PDB file of C-alpha atoms and ligand atoms in Angstrom:
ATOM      1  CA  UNK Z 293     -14.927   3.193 -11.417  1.00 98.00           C
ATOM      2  CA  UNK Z 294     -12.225   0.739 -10.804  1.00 98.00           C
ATOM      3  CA  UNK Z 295      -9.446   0.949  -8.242  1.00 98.00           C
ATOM      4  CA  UNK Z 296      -6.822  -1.156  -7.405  1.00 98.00           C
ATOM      5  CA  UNK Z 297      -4.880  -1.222  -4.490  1.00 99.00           C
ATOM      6  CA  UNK Z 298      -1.357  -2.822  -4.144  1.00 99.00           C
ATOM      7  CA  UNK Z 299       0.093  -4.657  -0.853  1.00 98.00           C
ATOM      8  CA  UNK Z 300       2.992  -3.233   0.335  1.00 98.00           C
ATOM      9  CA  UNK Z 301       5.997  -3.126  -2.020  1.00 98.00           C
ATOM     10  CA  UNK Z 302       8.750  -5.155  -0.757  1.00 98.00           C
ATOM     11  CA  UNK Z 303      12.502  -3.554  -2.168  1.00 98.00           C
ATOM     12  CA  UNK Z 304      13.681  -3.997  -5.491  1.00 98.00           C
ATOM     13  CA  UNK Z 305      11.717  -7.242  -6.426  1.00 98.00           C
ATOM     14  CA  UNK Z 306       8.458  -5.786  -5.563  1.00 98.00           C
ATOM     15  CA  UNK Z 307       9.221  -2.585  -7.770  1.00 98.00           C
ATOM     16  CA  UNK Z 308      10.334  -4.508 -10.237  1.00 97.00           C
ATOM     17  CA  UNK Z 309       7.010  -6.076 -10.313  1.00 98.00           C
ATOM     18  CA  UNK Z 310       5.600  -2.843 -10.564  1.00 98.00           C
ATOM     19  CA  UNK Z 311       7.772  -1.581 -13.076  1.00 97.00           C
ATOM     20  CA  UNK Z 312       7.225  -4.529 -15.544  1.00 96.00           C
ATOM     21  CA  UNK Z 313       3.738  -5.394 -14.927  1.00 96.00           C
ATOM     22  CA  UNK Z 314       1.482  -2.376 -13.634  1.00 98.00           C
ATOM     23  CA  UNK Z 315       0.767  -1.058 -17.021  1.00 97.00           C
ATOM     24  CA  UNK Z 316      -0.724  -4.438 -18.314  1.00 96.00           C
ATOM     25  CA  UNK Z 317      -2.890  -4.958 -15.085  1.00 97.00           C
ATOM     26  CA  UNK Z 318      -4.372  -1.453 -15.485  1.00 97.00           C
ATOM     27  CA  UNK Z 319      -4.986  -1.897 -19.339  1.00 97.00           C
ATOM     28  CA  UNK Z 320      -6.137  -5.403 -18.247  1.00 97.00           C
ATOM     29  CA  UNK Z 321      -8.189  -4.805 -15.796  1.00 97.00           C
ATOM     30  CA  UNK Z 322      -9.335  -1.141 -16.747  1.00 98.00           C
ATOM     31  CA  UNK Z 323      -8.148   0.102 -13.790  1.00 98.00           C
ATOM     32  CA  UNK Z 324      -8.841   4.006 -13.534  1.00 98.00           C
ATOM     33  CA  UNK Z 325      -6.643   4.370 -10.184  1.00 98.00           C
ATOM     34  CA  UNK Z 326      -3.804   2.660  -8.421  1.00 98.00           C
ATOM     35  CA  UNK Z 327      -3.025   3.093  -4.404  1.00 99.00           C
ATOM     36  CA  UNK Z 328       0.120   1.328  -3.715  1.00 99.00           C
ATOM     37  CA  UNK Z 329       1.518   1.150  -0.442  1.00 99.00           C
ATOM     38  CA  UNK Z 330       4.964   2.449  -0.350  1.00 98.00           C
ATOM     39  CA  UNK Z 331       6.279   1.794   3.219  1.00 98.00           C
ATOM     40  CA  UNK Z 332       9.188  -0.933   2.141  1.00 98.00           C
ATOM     41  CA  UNK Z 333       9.814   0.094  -1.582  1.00 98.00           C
ATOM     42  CA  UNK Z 334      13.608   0.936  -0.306  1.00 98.00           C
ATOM     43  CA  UNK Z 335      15.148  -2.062   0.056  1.00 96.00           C
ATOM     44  CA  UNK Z 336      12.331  -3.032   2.757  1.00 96.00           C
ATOM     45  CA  UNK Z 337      12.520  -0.122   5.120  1.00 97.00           C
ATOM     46  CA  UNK Z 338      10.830   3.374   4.098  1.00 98.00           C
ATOM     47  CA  UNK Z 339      11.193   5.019   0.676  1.00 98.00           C
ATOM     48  CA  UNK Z 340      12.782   7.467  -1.080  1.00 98.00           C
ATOM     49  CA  UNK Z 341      12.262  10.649  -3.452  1.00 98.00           C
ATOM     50  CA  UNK Z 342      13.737   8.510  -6.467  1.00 98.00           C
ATOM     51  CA  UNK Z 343      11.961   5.276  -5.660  1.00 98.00           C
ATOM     52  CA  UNK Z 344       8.801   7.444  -5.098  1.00 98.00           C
ATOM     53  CA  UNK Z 345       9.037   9.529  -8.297  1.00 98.00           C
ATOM     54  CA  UNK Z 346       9.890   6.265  -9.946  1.00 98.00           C
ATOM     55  CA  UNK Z 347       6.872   4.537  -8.594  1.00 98.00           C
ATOM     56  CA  UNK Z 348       4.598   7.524  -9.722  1.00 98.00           C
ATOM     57  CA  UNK Z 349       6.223   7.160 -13.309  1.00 98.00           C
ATOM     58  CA  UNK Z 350       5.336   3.781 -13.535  1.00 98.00           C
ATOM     59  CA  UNK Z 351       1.434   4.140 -13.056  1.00 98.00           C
ATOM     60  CA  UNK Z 352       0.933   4.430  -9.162  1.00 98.00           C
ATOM     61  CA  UNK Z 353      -1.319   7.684  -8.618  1.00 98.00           C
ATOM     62  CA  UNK Z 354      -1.025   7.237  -4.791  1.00 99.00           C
ATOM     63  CA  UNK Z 355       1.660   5.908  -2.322  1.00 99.00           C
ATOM     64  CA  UNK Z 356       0.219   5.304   0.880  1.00 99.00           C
ATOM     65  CA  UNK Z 357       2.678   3.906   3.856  1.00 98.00           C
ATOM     66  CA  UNK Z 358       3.068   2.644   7.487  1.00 98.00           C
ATOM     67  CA  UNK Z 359       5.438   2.454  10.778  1.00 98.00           C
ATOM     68  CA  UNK Z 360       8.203   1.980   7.984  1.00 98.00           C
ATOM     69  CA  UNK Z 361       7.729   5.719   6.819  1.00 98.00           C
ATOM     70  CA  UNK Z 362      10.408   7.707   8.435  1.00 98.00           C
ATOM     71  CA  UNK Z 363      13.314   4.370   7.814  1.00 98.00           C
ATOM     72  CA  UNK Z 364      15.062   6.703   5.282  1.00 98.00           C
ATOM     73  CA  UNK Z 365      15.842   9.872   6.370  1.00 97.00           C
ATOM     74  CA  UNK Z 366      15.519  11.356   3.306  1.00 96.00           C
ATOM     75  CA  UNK Z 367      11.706  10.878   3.323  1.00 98.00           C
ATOM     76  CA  UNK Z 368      11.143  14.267   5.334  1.00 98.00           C
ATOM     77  CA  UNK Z 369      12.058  16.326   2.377  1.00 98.00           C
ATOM     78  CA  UNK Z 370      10.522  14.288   0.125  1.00 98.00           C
ATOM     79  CA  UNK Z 371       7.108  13.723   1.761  1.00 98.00           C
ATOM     80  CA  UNK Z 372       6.760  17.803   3.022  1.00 97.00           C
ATOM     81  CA  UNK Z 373       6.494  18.591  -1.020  1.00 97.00           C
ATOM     82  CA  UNK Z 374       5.198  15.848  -2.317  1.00 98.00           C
ATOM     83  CA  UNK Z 375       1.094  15.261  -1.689  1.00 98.00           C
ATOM     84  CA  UNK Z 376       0.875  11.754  -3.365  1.00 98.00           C
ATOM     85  CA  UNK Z 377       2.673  10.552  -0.589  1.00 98.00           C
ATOM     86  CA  UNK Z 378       0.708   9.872   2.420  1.00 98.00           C
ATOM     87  CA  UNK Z 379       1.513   9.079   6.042  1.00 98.00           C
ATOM     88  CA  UNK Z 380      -0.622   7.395   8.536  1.00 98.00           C
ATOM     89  CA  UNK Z 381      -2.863  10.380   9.587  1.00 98.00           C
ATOM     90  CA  UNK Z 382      -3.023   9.632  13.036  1.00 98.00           C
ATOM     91  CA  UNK Z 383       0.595  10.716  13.885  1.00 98.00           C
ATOM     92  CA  UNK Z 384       0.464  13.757  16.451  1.00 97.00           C
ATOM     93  CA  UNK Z 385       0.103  16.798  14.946  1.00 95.00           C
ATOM     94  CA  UNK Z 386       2.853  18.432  14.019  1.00 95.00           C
ATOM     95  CA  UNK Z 387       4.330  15.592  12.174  1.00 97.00           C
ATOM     96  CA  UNK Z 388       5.725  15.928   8.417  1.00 97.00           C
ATOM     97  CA  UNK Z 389       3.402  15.411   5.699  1.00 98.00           C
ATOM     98  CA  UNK Z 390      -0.203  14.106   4.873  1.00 98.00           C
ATOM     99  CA  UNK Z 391      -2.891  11.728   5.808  1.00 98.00           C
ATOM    100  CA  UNK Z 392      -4.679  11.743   3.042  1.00 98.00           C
ATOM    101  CA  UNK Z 393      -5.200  13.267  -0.386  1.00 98.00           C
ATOM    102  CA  UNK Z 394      -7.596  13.926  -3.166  1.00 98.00           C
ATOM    103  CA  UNK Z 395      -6.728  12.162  -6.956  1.00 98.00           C
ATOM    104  CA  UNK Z 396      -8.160  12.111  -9.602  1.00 98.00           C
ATOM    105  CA  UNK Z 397      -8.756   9.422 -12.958  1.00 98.00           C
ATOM    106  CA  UNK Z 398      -7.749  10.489 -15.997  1.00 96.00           C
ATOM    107  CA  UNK Z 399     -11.268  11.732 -16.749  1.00 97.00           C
ATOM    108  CA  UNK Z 400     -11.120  13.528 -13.714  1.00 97.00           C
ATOM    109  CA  UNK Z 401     -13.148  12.094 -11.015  1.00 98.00           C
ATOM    110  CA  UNK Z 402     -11.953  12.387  -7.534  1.00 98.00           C
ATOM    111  CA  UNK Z 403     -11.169   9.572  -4.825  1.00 98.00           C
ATOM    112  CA  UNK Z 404     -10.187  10.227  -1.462  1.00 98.00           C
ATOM    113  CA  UNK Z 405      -7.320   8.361   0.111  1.00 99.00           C
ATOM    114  CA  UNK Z 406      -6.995   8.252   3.419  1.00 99.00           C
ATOM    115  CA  UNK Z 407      -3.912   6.554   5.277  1.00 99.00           C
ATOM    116  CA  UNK Z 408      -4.509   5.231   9.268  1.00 99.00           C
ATOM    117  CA  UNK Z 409      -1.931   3.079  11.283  1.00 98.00           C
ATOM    118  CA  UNK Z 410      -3.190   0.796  14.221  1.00 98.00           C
ATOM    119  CA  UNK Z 411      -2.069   0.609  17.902  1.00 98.00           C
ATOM    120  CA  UNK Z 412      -2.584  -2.745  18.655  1.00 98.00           C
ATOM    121  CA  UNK Z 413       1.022  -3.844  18.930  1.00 98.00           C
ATOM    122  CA  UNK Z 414       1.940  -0.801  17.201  1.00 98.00           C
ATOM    123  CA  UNK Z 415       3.563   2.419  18.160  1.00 96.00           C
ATOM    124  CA  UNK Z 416       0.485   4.259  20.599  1.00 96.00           C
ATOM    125  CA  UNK Z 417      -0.016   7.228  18.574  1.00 98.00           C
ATOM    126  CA  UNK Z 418      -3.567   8.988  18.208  1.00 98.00           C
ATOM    127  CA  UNK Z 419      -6.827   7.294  18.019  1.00 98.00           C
ATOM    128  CA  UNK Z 420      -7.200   6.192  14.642  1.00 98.00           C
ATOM    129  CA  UNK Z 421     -10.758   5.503  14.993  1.00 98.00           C
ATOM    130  CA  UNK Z 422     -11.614   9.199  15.629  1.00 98.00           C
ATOM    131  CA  UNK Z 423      -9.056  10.182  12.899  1.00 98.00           C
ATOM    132  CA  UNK Z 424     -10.492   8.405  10.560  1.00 98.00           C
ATOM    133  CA  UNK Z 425     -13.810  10.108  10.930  1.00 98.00           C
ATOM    134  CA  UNK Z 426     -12.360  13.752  10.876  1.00 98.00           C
ATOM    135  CA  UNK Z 427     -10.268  12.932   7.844  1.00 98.00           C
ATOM    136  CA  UNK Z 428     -13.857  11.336   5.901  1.00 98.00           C
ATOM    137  CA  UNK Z 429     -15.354  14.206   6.806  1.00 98.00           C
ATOM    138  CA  UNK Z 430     -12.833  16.553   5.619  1.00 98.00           C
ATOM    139  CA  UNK Z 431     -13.172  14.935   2.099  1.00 98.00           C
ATOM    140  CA  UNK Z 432     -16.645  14.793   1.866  1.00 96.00           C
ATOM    141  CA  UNK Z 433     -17.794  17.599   0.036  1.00 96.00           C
ATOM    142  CA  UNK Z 434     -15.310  16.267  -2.874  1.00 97.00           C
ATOM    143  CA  UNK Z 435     -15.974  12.749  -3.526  1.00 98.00           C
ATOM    144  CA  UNK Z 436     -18.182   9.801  -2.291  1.00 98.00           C
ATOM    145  CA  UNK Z 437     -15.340   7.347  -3.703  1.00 98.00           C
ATOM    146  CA  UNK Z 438     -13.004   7.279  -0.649  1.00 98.00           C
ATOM    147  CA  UNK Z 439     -10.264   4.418  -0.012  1.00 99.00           C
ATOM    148  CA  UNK Z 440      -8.532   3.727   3.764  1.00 99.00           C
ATOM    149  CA  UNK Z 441      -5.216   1.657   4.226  1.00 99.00           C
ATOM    150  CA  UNK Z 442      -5.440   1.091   7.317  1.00 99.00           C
ATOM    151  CA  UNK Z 443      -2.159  -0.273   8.598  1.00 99.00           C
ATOM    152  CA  UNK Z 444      -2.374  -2.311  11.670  1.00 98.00           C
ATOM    153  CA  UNK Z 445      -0.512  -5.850  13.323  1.00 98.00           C
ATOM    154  CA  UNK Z 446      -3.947  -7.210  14.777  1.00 98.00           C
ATOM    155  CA  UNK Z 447      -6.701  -8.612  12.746  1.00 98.00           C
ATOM    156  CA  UNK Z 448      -9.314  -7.868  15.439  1.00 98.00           C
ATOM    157  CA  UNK Z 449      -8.183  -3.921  15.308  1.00 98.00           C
ATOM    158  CA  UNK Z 450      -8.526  -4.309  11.593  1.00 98.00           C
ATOM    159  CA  UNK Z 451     -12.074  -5.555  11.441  1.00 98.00           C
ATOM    160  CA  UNK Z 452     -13.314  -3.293  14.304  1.00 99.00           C
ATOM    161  CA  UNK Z 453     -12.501  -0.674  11.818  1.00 99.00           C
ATOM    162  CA  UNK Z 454     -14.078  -2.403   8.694  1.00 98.00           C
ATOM    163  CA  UNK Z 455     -17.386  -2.023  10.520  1.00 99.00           C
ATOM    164  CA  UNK Z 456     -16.832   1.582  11.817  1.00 99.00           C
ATOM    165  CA  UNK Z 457     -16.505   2.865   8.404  1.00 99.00           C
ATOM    166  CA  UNK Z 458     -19.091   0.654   6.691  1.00 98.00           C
ATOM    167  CA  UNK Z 459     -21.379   2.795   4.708  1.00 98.00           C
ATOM    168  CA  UNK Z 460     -18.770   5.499   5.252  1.00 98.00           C
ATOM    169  CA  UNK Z 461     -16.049   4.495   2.977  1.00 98.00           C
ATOM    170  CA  UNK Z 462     -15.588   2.391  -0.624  1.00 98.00           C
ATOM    171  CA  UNK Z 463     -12.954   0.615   0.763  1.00 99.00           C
ATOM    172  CA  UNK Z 464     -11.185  -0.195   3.860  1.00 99.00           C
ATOM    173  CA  UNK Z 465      -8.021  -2.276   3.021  1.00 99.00           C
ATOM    174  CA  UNK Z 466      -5.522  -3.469   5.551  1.00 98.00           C
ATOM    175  CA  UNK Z 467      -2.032  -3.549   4.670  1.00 98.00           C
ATOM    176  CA  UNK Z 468       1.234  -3.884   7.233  1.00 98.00           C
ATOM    177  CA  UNK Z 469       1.341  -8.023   7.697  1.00 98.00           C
ATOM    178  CA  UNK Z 470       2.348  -8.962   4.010  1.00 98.00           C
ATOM    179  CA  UNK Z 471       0.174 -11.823   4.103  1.00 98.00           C
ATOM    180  CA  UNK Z 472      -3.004 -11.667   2.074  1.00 98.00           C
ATOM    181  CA  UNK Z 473      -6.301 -12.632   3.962  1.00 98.00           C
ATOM    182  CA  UNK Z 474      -9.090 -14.769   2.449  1.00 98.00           C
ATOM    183  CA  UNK Z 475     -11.952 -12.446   4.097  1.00 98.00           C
ATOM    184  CA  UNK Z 476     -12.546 -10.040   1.440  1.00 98.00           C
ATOM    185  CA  UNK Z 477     -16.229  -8.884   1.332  1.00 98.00           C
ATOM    186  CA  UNK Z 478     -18.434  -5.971   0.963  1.00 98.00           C
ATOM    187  CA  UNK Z 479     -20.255  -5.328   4.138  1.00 98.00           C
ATOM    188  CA  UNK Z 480     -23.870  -4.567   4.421  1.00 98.00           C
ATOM    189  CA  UNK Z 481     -23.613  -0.513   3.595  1.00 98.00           C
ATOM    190  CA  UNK Z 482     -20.930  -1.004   0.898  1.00 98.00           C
ATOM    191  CA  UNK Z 483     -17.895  -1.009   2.051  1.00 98.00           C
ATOM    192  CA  UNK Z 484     -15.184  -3.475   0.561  1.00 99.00           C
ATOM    193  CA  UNK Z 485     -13.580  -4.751   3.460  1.00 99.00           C
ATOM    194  CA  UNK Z 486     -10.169  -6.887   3.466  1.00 99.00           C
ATOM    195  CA  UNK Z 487      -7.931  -7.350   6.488  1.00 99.00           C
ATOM    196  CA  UNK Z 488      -4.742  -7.635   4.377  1.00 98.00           C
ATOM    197  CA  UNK Z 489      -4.150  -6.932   0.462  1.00 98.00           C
ATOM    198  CA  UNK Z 490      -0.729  -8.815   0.782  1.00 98.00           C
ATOM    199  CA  UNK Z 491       2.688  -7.830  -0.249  1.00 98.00           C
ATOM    200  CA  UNK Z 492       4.175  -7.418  -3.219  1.00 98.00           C
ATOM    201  CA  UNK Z 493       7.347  -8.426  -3.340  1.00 98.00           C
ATOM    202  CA  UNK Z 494       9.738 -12.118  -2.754  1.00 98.00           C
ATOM    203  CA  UNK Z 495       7.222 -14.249  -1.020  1.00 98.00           C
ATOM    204  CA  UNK Z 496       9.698 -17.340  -0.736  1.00 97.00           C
ATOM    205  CA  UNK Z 497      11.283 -15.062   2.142  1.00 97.00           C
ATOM    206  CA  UNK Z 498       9.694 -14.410   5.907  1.00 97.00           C
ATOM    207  CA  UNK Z 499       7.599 -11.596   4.963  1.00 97.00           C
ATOM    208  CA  UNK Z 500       9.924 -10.250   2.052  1.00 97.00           C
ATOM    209  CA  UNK Z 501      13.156 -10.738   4.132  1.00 97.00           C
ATOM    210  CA  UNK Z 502      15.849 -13.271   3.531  1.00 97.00           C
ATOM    211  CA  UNK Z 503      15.121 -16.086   5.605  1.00 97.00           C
ATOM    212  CA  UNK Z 504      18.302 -16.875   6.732  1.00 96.00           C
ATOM    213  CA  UNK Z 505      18.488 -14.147   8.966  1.00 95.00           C
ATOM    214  CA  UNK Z 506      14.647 -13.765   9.699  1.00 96.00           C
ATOM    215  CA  UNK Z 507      14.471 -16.813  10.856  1.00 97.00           C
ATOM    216  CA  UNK Z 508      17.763 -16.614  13.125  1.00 96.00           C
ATOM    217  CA  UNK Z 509      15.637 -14.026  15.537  1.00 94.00           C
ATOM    218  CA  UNK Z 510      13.393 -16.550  16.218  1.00 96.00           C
ATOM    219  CA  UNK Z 511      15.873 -19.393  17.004  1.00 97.00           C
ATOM    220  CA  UNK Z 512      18.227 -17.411  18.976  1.00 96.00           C
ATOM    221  CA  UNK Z 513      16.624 -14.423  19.931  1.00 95.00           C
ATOM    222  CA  UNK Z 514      19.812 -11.966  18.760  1.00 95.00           C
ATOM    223  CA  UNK Z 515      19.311  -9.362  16.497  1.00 92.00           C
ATOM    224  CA  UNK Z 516      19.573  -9.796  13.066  1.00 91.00           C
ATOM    225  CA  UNK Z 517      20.284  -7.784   9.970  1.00 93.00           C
ATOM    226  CA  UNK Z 518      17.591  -8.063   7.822  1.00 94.00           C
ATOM    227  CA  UNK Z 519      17.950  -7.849   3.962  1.00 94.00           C
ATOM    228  CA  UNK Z 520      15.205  -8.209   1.334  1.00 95.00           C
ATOM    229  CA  UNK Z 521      14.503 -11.655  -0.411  1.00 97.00           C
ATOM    230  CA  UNK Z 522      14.605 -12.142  -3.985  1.00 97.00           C
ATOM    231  CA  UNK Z 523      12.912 -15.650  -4.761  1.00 97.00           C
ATOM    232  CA  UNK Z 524       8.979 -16.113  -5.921  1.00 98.00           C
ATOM    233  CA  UNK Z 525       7.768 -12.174  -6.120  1.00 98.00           C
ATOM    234  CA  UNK Z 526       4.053 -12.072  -6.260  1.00 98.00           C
ATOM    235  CA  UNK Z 527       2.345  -8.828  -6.552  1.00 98.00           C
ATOM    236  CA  UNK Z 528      -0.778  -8.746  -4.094  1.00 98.00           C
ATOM    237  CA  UNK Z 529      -3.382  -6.345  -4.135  1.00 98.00           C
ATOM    238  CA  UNK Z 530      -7.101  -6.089  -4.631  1.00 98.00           C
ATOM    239  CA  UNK Z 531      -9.500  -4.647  -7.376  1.00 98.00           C
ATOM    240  CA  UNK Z 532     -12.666  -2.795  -6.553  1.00 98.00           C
ATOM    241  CA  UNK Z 533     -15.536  -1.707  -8.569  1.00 98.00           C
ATOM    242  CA  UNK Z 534     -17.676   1.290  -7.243  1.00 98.00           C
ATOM    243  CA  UNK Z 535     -20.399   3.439  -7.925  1.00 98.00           C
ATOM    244  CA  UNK Z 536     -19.561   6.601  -7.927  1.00 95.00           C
ATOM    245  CA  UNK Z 537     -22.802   8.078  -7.301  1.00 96.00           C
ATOM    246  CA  UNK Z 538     -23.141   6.682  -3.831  1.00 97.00           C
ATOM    247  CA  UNK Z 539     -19.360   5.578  -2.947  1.00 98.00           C
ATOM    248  CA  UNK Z 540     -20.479   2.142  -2.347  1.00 98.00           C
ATOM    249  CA  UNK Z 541     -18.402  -0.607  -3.548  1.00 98.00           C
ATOM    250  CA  UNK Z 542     -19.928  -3.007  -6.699  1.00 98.00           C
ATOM    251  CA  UNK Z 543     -17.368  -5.711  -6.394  1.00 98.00           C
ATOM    252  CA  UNK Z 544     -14.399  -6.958  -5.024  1.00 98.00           C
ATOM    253  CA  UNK Z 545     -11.410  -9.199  -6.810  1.00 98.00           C
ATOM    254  CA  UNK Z 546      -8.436 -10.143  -4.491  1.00 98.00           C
ATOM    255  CA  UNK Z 547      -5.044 -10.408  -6.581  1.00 98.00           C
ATOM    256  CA  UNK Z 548      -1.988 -12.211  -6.366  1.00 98.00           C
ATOM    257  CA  UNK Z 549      -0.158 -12.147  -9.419  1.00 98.00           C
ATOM    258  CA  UNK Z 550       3.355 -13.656 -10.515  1.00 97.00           C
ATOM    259  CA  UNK Z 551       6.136 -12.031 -12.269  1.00 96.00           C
ATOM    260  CA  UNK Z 552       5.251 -14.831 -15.086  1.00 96.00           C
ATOM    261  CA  UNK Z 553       1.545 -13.884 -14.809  1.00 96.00           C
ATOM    262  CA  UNK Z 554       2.301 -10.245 -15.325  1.00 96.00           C
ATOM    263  CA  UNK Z 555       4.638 -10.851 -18.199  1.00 94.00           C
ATOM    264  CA  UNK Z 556       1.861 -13.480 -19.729  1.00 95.00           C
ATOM    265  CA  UNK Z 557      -0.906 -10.480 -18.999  1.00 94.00           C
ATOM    266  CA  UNK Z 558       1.975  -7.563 -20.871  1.00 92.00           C
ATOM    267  CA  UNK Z 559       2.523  -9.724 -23.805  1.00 92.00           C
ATOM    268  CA  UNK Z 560      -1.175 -10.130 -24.205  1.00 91.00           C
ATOM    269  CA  UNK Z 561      -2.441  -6.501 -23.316  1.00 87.00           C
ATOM    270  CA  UNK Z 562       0.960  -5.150 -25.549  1.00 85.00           C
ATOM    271  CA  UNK Z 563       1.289  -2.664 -22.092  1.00 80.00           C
ATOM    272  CA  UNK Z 564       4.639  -1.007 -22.909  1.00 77.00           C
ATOM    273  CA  UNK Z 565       7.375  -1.661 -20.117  1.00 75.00           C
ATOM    274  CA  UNK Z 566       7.817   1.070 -18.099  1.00 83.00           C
ATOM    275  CA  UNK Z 567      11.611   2.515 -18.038  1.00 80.00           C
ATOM    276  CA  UNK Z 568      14.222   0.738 -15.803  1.00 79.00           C
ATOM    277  CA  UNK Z 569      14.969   2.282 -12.717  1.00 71.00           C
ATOM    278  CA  UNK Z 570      18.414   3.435 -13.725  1.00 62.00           C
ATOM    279  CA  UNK Z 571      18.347   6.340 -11.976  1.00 59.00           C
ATOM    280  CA  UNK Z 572      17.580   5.042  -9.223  1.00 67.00           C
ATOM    281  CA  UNK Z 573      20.798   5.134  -6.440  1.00 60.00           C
ATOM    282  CA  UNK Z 574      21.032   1.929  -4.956  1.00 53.00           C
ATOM    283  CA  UNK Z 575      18.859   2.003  -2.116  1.00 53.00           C
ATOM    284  CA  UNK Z 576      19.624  -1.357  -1.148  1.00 52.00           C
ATOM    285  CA  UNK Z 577      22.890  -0.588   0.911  1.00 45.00           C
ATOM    286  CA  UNK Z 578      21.416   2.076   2.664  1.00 42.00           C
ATOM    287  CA  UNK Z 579      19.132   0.092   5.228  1.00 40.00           C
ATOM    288  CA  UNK Z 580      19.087   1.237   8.551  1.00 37.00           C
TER     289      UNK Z 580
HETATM  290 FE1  FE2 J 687       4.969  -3.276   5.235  1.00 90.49          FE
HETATM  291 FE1  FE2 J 688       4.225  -1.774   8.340  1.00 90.49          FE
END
C-alpha cells in the first residue's frame, strides 16, 4: 500500500498546488491514500469548512493539523462534524474534535491516522508520548497500517518519538517547521521516520510568509503582520510503501515537487484538474 503524506499547506499557493497537481502525483505514483496537513491552508493560519471540503474534493482523504488549528474561528463547527479532520490528540480532554481517525483506500483497507503536537517550545498541553500510545492502541484491532504527524518545533522531541513508536507505527512524520529534513529512514522495526515532510506552499518566503514583514520581527523586534508569500511554491511531502500484513514500512521517497513539475507530471499522467476553488470565500483577508 502506498501513502503519501503532504507538508503543511501554506494559503492559497499551497492549495493551488494541491488543486492542480494532486491527482497526477496519485495516478503517478499509485498512491492509495493522501494525509495532508491542513493547519495553514487559510491564508497561513488555521482552515476552514470550504477550504477543508475543497481540499477533500481534490484527493486529500485526511487533513491532519497543528498549534494553527483553532486560527479561524469557524473551525469549531467545522471540525465537531467533520471526522477527516484531525486535531493534535493530546489537547486536554474536553477539547473540540479528533485525534485520530480510521480511512480507508478505495479497495477498502484501513489506515490509522493519528495527529500529536510537541511541547518543546510549544504550548504545554498533555504528554504526547503517552497519548500516542493510548491512541495506537485504540486503533489496533482495525489496522496494522497506522500514520503519526507529529507536530513539534524541536528536532530532538521529534526523534525521541521516532524511536518510541518504532515497530509500533508505519510512519512517524514530523510536520510544523516547513522545512524538509534530509533524515528520512526506516528504523530497525519498520517504522518510516522523517523529522519534517516540508511545506507546501511559496518557499521563496520565510516559511510561507512574505518576507518583508517576516523578516522585520527579526530586525526590529515589533510585531508584524504576517501575510502569505506567493513566489517558488513547492509541494513537500513524502511517499511510503508498506506491508500491510505487518504495518511495517517497505520504502520511503521524500518529495519536493514544483508547480512546473506537477504540471510536467499532469500532462504526462492526463490527471484531470481538479475544479477551481470558486467557491471558496476569500480566506485571505480574514487572518487573525
Ligand atoms: Fe504549519
Ligand atoms: Fe504548526
Amino acid at each position: 500500500m502506498n501513502i503519501l503524506f503532504i507538508g503543511d499547506i501554506v494559503g492559497r499557493p499551497g492549495r493551488e498546488l494541491i488543486r492542480k497537481g494532486l491527482r497526477a502525483l496519485v495516478e503517478h505514483h499509485a498512491v492509495d491514500l493522501t494525509i495532508a496537513n491542513a493547519e495553514n491552508a487559510a491564508a497561513g493560519f488555521g482552515v476552514t469548512k470550504d477550504i477543508g471540503d475543497a481540499l477533500l474534493d481534490w484527493g486529500v482523504d485526511v487533513m491532519t493539523s497543528g498549534n494553527h488549528i483553532w486560527d479561524k474561528k469557524e473551525v469549531l463547527p467545522y471540525i465537531a462534524g467533520e471526522p477527516r479532520l484531525l486535531r493534535p490528540a493530546n489537547y486536554p480532554a474536553g477539547v473540540p474534535g479528533r485525534g485520530s481517525y480510521v480511512a480507508h483506500t478505495g479497495d477498502g483497507r484501513a489506515v490509522g491516522v493519528i495527529n500529536v503536537m510537541g511541547r518543546v517550545f510549544m504550548l504545554n498541553i498533555d504528554d504526547p508520548f503517552t497519548a500516542v500510545l493510548a491512541e495506537i492502541d485504540a486503533l489496533r484491532h482495525k489496522t496494522r497500517v497506522i500514520v503519526v504527524d507529529f507536530h513539534a518545533e524541536a528536532t530532538s522531541e521529534k526523534i525521541a518519538m521516532g524511536w518510541h513508536l518504532d515497530g509500533k507505527a508505519t510512519l512517524v512524520v514530523g510536520t510544523h517547521t516547513h522545512v524538509q529534513t534530509a533524515d528520512d529512514r526506516i528504523l530497525p522495526n519498520g517504522t518510516a521516520y522523517i523529522t519534517d515532510a516540508g511545506m507546501t506552499g511559496p518557499h521563496d518566503a520565510i516559511i510561507g510568509m512574505e518576507r518583508e514583514a517576516a523578516l522585520a520581527r527579526f530586525l526590529n523586534g515589533m510585531p508584524a503582520r504576517l501575510e502569505p508569500a506567493t513566489a517558488n511554491p513547492r509541494l513537500n511531502g513524502v511517499l511510503v510503501s508498506a506491508d500491510e500484513a505487518t504495518g511495517r514500512a517497505t520504502s520511503m521517497t521524500r518529495l519536493s515537487y514544483s508547480e512546473h513539475d506537477l504540471a510536467a507530471l499532469a500532462s504526462r499522467t492526463g490527471a484531470p484538474l481538479a475544479a477551481a476553488e470558486s467557491r471558496i470565500s476569500s480566506p485571505e483577508r480574514r487572518t487573525r
